PDB file of C-alpha atoms in Angstrom:
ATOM      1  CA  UNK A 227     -16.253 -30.197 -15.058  1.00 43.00           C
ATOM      2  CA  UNK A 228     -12.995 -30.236 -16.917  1.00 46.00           C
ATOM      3  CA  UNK A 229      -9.920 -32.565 -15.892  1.00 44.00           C
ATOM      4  CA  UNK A 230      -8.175 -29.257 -14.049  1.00 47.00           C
ATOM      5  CA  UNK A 231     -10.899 -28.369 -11.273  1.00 49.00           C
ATOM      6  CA  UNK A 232     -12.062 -30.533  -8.439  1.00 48.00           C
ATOM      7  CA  UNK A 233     -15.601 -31.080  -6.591  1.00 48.00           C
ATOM      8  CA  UNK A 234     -15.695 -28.338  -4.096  1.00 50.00           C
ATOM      9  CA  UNK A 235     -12.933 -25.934  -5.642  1.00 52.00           C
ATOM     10  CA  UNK A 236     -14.393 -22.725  -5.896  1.00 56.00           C
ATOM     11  CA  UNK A 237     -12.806 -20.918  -9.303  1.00 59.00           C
ATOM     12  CA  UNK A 238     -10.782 -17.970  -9.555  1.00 58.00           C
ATOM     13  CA  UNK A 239     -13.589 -14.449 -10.622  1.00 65.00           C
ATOM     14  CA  UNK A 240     -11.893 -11.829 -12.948  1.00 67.00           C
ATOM     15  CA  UNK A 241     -11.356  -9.730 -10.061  1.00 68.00           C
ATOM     16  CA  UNK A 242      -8.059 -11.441  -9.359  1.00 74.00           C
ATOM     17  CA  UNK A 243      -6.732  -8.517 -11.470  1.00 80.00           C
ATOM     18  CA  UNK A 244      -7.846  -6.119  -9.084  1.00 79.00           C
ATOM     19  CA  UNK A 245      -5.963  -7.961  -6.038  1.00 81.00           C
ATOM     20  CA  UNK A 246      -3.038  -7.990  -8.688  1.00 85.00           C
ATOM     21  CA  UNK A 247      -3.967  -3.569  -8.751  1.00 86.00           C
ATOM     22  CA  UNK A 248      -3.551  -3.492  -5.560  1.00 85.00           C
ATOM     23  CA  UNK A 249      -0.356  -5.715  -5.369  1.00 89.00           C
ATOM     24  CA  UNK A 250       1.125  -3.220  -8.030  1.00 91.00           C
ATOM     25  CA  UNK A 251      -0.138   0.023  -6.305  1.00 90.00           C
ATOM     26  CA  UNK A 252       1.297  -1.439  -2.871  1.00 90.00           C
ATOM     27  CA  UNK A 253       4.324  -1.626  -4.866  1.00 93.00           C
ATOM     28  CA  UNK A 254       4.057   2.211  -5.954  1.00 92.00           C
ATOM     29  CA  UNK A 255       2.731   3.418  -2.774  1.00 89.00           C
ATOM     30  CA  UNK A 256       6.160   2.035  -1.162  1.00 92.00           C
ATOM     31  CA  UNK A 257       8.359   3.487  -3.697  1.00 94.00           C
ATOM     32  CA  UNK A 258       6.773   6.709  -3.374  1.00 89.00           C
ATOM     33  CA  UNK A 259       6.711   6.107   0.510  1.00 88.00           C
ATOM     34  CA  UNK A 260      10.632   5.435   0.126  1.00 92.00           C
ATOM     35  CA  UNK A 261      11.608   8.501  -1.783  1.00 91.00           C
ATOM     36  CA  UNK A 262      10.199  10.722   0.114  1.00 85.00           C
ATOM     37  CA  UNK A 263      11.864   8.960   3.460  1.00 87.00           C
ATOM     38  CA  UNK A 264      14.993   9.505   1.248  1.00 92.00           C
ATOM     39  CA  UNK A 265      14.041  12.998   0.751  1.00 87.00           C
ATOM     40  CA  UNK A 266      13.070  14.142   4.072  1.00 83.00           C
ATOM     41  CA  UNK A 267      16.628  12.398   5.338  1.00 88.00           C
ATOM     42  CA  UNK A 268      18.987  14.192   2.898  1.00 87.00           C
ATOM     43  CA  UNK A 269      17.375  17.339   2.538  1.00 80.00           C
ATOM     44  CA  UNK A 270      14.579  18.671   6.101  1.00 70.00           C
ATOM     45  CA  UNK A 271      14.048  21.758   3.693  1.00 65.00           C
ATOM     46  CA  UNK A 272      11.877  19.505   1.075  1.00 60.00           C
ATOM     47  CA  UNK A 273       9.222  19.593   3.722  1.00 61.00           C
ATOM     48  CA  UNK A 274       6.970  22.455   4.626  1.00 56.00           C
ATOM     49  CA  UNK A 275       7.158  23.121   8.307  1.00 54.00           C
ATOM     50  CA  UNK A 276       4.936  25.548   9.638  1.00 55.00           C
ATOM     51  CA  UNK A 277       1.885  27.044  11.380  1.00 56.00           C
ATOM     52  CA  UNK A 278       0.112  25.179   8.137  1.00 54.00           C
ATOM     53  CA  UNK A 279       2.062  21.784   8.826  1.00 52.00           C
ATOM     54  CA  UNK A 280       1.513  19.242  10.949  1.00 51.00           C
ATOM     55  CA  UNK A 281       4.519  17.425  11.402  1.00 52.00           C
ATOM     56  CA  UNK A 282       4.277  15.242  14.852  1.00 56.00           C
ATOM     57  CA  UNK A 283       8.301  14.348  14.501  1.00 60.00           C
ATOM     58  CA  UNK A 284      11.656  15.660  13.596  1.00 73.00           C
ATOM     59  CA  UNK A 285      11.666  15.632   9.804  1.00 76.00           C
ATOM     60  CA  UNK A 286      14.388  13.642   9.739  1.00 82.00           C
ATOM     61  CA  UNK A 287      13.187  11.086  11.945  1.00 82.00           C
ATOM     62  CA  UNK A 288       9.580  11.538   9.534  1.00 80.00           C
ATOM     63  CA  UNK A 289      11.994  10.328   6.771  1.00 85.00           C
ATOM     64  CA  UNK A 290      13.207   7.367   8.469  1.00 90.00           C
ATOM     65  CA  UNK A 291       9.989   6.305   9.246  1.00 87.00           C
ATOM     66  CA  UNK A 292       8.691   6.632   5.539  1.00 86.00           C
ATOM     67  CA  UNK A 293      11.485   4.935   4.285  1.00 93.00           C
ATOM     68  CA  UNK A 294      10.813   2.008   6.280  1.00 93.00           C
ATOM     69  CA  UNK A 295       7.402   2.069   5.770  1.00 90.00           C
ATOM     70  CA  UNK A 296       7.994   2.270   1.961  1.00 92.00           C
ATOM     71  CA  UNK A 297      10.185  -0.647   1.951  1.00 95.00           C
ATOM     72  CA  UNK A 298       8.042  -2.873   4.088  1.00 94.00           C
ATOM     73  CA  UNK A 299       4.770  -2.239   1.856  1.00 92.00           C
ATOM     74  CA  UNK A 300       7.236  -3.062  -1.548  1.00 94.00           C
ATOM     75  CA  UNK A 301       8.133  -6.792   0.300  1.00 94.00           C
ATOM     76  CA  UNK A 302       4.230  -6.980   1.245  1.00 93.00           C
ATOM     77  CA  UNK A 303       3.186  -5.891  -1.985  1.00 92.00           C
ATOM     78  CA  UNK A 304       5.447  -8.562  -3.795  1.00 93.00           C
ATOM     79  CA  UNK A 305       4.151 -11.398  -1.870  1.00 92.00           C
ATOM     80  CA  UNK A 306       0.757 -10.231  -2.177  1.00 88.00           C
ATOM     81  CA  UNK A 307       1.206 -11.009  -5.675  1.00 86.00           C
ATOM     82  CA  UNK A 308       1.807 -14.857  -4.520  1.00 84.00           C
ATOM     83  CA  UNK A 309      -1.506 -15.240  -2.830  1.00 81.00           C
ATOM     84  CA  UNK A 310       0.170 -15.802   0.216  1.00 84.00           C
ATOM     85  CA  UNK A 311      -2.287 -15.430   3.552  1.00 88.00           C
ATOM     86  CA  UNK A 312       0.301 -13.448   5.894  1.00 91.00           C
ATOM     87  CA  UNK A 313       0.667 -10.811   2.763  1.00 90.00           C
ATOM     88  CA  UNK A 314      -3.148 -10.133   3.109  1.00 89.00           C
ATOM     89  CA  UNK A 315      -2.873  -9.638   6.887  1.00 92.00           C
ATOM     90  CA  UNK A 316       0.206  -7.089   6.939  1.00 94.00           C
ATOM     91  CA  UNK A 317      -0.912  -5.588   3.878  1.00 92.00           C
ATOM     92  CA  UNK A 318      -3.568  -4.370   5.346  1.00 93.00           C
ATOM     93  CA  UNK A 319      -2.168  -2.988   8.481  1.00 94.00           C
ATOM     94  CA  UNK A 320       0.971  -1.589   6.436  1.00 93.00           C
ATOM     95  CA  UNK A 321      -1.758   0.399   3.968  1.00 91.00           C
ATOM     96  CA  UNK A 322      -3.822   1.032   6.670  1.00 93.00           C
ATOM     97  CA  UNK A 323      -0.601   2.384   8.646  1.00 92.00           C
ATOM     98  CA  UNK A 324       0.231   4.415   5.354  1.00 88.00           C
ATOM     99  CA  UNK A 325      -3.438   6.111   5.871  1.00 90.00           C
ATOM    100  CA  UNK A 326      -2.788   7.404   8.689  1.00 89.00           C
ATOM    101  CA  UNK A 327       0.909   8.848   7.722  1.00 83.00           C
ATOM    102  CA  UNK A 328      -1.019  10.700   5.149  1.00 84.00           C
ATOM    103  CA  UNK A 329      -3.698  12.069   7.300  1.00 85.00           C
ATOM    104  CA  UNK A 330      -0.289  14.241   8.418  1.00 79.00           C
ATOM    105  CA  UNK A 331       0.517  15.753   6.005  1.00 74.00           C
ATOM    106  CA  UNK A 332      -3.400  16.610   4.766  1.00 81.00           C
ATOM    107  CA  UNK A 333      -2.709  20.125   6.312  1.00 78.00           C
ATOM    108  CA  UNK A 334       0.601  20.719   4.060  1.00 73.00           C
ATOM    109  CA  UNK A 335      -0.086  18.740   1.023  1.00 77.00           C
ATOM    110  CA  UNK A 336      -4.103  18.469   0.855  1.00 86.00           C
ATOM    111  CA  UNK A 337      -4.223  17.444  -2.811  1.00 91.00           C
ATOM    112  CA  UNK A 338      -1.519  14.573  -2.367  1.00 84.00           C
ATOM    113  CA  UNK A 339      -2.374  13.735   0.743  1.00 85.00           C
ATOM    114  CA  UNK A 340      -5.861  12.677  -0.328  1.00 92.00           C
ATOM    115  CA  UNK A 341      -4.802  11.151  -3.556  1.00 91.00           C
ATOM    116  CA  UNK A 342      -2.670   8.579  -1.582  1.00 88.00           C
ATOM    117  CA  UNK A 343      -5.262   7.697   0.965  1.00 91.00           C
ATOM    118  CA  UNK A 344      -7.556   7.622  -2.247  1.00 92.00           C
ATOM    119  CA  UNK A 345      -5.216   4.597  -3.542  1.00 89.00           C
ATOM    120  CA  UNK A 346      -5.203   2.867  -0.054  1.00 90.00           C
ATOM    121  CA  UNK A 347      -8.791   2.708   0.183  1.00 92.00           C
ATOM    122  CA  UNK A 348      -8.961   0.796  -3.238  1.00 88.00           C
ATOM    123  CA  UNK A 349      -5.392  -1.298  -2.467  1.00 88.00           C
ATOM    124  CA  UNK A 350      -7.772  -1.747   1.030  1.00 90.00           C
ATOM    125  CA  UNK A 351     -10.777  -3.704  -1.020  1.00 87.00           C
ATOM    126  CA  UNK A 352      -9.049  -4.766  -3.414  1.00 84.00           C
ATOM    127  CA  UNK A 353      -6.952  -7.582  -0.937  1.00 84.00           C
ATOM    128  CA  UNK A 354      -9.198  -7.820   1.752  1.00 84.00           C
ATOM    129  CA  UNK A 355     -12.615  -8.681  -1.126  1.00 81.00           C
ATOM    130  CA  UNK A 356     -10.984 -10.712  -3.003  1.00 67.00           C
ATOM    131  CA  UNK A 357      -7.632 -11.151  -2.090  1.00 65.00           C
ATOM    132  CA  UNK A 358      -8.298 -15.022  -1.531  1.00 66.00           C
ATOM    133  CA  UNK A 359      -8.991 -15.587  -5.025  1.00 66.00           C
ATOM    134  CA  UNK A 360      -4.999 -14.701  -5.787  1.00 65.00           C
ATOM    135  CA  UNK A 361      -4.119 -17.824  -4.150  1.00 61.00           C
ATOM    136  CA  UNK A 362      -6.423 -19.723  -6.132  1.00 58.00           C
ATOM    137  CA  UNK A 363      -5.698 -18.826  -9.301  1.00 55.00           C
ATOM    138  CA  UNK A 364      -1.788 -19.308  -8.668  1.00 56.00           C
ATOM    139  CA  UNK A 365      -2.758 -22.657  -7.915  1.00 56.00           C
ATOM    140  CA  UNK A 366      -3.800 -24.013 -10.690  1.00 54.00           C
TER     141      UNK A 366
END
């Protein structure tokens, strides 16, 4: 046992660079969420609207709502990359949350829509599997 670990310390697997993915992508998926809040604020003609779409709100209101969402999975997505506990938790609600947002849009934007819910599914196992291990290898 070398002078760094302790009896009973389990040790840090390589797939701490998958939690860090899925910190990163968390990150992405925000910014992506954000702009096209942004988008769907300044500009309802960005957005297809019709017999196709499946828009529940105003698209304006849509926007708000991914712009929030966007920046709220950025903060969770940087303190994911910390380890911390709480990041896990709303992490997973806030991607899980972002699923569902997509599953909106499926009718409109099929291809993007399932790209996105693609990249939650792996952000999804990638911080509730082995999110813990984050944590431990920051502490060291």
């Amino acid at each position: 046992m070398t002078g760094h670990q302790h009896a009973g310390m389990t040790r840090a697997t390589g797939w701490v660079g998958w939690v860090a993915f899925g910190a990163v992508m968390m990150m992405m998926l925000g910014v992506l969420n954000a702009i096209s809040g942004i988008a769907a604020i300044f500009n309802d003609a960005v957005f297809i609207s019709g017999s196709r779409g499946a828009v529940i709100f105003d698209v304006t209101t849509w926007g708000w709502i991914h712009l929030i969402l966007g920046l709220l999975v950025i903060g969770t997505g940087l303190a994911l990359m910390t380890g911390a506990m709480w990041a896990r938790v709303v992490g997973t609600g806030l991607v899980m949350l972002n699923m569902v947002t997509q599953l909106v849009f499926l009718p409109a934007y099929p291809f993007w829509g399932l790209l996105i819910i693609a990249v939650d599914v792996l952000v999804l196992w990638a911080i509730i599997v082995h999110g813990s291990e984050m944590k431990e290898d920051r502490s060291r």
